[in-house]
PDB file of C-alpha atoms in Angstrom:
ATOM      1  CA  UNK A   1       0.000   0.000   0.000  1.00 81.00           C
ATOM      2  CA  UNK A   2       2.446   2.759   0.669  1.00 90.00           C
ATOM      3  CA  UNK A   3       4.507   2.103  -2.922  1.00 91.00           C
ATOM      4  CA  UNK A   4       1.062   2.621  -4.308  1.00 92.00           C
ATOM      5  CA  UNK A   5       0.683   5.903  -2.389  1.00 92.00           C
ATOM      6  CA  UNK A   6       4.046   6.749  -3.007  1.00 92.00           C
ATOM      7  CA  UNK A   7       3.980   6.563  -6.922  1.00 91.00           C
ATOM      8  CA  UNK A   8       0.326   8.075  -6.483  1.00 92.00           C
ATOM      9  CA  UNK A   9       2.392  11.272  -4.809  1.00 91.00           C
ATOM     10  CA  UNK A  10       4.677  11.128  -7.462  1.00 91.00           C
ATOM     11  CA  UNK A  11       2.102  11.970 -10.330  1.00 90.00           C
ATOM     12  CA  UNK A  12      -0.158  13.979  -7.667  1.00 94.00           C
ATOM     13  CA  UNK A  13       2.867  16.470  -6.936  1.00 94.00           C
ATOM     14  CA  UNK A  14       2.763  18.096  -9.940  1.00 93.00           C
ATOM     15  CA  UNK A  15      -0.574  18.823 -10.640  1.00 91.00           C
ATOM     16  CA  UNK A  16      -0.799  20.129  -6.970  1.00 94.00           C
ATOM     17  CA  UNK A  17       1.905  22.620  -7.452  1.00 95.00           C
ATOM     18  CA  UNK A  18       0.275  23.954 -10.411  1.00 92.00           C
ATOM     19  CA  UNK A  19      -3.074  23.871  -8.935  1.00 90.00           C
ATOM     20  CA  UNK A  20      -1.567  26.209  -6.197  1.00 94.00           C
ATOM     21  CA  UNK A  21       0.410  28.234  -8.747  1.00 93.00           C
ATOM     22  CA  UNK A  22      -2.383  28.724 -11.343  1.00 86.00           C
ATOM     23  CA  UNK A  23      -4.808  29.758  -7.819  1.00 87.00           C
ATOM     24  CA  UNK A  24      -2.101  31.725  -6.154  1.00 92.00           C
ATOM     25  CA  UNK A  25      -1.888  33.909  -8.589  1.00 88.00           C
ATOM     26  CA  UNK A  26      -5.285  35.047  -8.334  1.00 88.00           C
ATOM     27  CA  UNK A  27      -5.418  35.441  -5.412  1.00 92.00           C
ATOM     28  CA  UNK A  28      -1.956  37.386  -4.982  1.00 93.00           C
ATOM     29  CA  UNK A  29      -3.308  39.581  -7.969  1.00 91.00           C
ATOM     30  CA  UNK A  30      -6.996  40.521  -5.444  1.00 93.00           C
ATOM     31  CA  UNK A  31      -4.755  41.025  -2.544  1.00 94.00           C
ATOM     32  CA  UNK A  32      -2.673  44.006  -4.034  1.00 95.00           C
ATOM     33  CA  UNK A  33      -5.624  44.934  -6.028  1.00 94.00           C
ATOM     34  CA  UNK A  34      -7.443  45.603  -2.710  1.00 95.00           C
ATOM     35  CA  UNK A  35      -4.219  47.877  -1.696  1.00 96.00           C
ATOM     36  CA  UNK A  36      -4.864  50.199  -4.768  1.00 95.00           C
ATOM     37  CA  UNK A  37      -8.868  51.014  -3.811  1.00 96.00           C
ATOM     38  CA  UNK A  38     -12.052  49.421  -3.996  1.00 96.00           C
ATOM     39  CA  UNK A  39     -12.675  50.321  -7.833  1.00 96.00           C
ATOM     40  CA  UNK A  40      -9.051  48.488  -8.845  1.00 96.00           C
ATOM     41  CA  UNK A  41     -10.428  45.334  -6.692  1.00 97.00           C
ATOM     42  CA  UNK A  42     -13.932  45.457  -8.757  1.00 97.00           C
ATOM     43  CA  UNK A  43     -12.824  46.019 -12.298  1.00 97.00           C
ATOM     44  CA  UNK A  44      -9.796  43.426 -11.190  1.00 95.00           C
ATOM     45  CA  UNK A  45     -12.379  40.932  -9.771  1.00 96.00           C
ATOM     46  CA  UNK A  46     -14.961  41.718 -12.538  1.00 97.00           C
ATOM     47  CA  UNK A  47     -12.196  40.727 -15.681  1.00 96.00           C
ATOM     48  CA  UNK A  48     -10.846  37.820 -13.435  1.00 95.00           C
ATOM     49  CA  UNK A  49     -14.402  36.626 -13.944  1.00 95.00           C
ATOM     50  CA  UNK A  50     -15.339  37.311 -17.135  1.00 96.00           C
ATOM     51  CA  UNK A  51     -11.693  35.940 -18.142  1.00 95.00           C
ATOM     52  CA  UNK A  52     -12.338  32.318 -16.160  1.00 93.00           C
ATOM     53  CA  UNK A  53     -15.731  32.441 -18.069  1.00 95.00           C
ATOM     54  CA  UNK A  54     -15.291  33.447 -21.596  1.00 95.00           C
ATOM     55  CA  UNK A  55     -11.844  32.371 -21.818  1.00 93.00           C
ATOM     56  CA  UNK A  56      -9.669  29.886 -19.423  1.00 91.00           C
ATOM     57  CA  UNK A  57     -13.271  27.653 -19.420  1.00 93.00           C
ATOM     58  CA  UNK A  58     -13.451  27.508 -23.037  1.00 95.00           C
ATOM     59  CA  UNK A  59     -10.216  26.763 -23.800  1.00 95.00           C
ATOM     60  CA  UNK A  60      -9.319  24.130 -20.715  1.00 93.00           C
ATOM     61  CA  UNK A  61     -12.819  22.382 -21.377  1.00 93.00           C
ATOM     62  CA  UNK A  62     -11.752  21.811 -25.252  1.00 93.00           C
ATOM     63  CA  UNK A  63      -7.847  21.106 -24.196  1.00 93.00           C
ATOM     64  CA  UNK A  64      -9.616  18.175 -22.072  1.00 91.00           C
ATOM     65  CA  UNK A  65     -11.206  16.461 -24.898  1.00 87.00           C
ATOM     66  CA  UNK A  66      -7.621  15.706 -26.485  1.00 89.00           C
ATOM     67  CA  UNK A  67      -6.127  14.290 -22.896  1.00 89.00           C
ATOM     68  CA  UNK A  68      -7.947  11.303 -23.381  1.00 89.00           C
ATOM     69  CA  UNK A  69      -6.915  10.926 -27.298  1.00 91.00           C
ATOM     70  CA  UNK A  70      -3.314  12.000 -26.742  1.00 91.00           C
ATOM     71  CA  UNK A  71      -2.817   9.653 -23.758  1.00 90.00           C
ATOM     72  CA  UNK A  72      -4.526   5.961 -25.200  1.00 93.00           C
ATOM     73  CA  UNK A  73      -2.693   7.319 -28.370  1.00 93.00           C
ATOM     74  CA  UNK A  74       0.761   7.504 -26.165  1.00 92.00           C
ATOM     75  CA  UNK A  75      -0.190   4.061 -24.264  1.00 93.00           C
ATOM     76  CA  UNK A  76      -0.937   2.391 -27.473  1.00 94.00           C
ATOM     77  CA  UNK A  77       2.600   3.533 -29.193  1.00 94.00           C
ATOM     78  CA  UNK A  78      -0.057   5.033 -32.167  1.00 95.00           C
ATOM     79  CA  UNK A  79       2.525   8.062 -32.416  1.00 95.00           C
ATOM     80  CA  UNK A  80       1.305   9.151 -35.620  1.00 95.00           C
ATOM     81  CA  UNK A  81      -2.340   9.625 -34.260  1.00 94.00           C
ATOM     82  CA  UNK A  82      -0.656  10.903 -31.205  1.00 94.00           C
ATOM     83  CA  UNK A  83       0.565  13.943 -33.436  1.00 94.00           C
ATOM     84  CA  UNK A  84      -1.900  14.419 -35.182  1.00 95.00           C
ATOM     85  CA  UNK A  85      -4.451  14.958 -32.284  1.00 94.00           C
ATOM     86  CA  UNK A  86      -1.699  17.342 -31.346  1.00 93.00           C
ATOM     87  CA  UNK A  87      -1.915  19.441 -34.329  1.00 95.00           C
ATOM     88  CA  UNK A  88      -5.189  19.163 -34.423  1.00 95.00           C
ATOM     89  CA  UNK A  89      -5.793  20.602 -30.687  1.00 94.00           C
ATOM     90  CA  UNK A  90      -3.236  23.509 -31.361  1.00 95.00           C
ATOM     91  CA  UNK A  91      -5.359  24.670 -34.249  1.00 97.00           C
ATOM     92  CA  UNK A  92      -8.689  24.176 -32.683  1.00 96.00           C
ATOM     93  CA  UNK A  93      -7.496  26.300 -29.455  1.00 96.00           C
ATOM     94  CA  UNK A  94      -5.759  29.091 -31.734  1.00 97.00           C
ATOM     95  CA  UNK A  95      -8.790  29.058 -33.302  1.00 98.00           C
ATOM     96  CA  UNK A  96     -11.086  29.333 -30.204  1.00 96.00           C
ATOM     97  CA  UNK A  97      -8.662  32.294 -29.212  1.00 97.00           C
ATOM     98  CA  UNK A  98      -9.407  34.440 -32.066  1.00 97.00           C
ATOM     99  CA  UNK A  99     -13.187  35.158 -30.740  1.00 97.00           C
ATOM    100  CA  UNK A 100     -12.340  35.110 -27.240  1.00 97.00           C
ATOM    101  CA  UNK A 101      -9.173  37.998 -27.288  1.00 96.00           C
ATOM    102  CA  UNK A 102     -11.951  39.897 -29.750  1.00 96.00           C
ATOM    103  CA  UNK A 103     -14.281  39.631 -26.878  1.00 96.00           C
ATOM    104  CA  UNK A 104     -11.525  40.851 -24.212  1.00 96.00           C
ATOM    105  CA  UNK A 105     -10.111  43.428 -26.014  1.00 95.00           C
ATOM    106  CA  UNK A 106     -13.715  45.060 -26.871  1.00 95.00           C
ATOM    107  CA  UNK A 107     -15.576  44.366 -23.665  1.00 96.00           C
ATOM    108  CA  UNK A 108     -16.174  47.608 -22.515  1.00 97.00           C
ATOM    109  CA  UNK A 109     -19.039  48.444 -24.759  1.00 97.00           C
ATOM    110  CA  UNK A 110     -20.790  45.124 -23.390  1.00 96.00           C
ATOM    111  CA  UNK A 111     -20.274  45.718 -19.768  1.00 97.00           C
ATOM    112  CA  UNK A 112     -21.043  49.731 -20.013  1.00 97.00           C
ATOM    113  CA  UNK A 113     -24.512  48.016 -21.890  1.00 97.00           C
ATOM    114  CA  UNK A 114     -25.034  45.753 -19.195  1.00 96.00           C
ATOM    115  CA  UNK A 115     -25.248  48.767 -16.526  1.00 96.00           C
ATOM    116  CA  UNK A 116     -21.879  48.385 -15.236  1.00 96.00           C
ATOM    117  CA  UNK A 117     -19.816  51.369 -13.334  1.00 97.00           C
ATOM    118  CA  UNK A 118     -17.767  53.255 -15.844  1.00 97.00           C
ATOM    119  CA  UNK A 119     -14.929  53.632 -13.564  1.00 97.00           C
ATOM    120  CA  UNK A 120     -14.836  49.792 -12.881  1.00 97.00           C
ATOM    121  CA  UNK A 121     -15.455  49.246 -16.463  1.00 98.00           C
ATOM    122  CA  UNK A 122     -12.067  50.929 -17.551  1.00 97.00           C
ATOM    123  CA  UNK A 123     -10.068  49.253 -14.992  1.00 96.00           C
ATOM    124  CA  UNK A 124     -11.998  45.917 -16.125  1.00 97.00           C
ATOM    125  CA  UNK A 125     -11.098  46.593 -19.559  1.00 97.00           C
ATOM    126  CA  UNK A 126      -7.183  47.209 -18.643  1.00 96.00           C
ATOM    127  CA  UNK A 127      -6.891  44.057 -16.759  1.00 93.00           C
ATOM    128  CA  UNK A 128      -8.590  41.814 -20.097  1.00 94.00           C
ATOM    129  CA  UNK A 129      -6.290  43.871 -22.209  1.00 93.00           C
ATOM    130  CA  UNK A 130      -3.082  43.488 -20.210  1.00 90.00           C
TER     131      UNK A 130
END
């Protein structure tokens, strides 16, 4: 039992450090945008979640589809489909990106539609751009 647990440590690691990496940095990013005033932490907080929705959602969800491919592909020793699902993801997610940095870099018109503070608007539209 504890081989098992250690090998299962030995793949878990890594995707714990990035979880905590990828999480951290959100948070680190609300913690000194709460230094700079409460309209920085709501046009901050407000692209963080329009940027999880439109964007990191989008493109993780599609990424996931080709983990499954890519990895009986690997197991099998198919390398040639292995690539090719490869290729094939890079395009699909450069394609998905087009829309999605369209949407981010024109956003304000949307939000300042949907009612939203001007003030937090700009600093929204400064975080989606940057």
């Amino acid at each position: 039992v504890f081989e098992e647990l250690k090998k299962l440590y030995a793949i878990a690691l890594p995707l714990i450090v990035s979880a905590l990496v990828m999480y951290g940095k959100s948070a680190l990013s609300v913690l000194f945008l709460g230094q700079i005033g409460k309209e920085a932490l709501a046009g901050g907080t407000l692209a963080m979640g329009i940027a999880n929705i439109t964007g990191y959602s989008i493109i993780a969800g599609l990424a996931l589809g080709m983990e499954a491919i890519t990895s009986q592909a690997c197991g099998a020793r198919r390398w040639p489909l292995m690539v090719q699902t490869l290729q094939r993801t890079i395009t699909i997610l450069t394609l998905a990106s087009v829309p999605i940095s369209f949407l981010w870099l024109y956003v304000k018109p949307i939000l300042l539609l949907c009612g939203q503070d001007p003030k937090i608007v700009t600093v929204a539209t400064v975080y989606l751009t940057y």
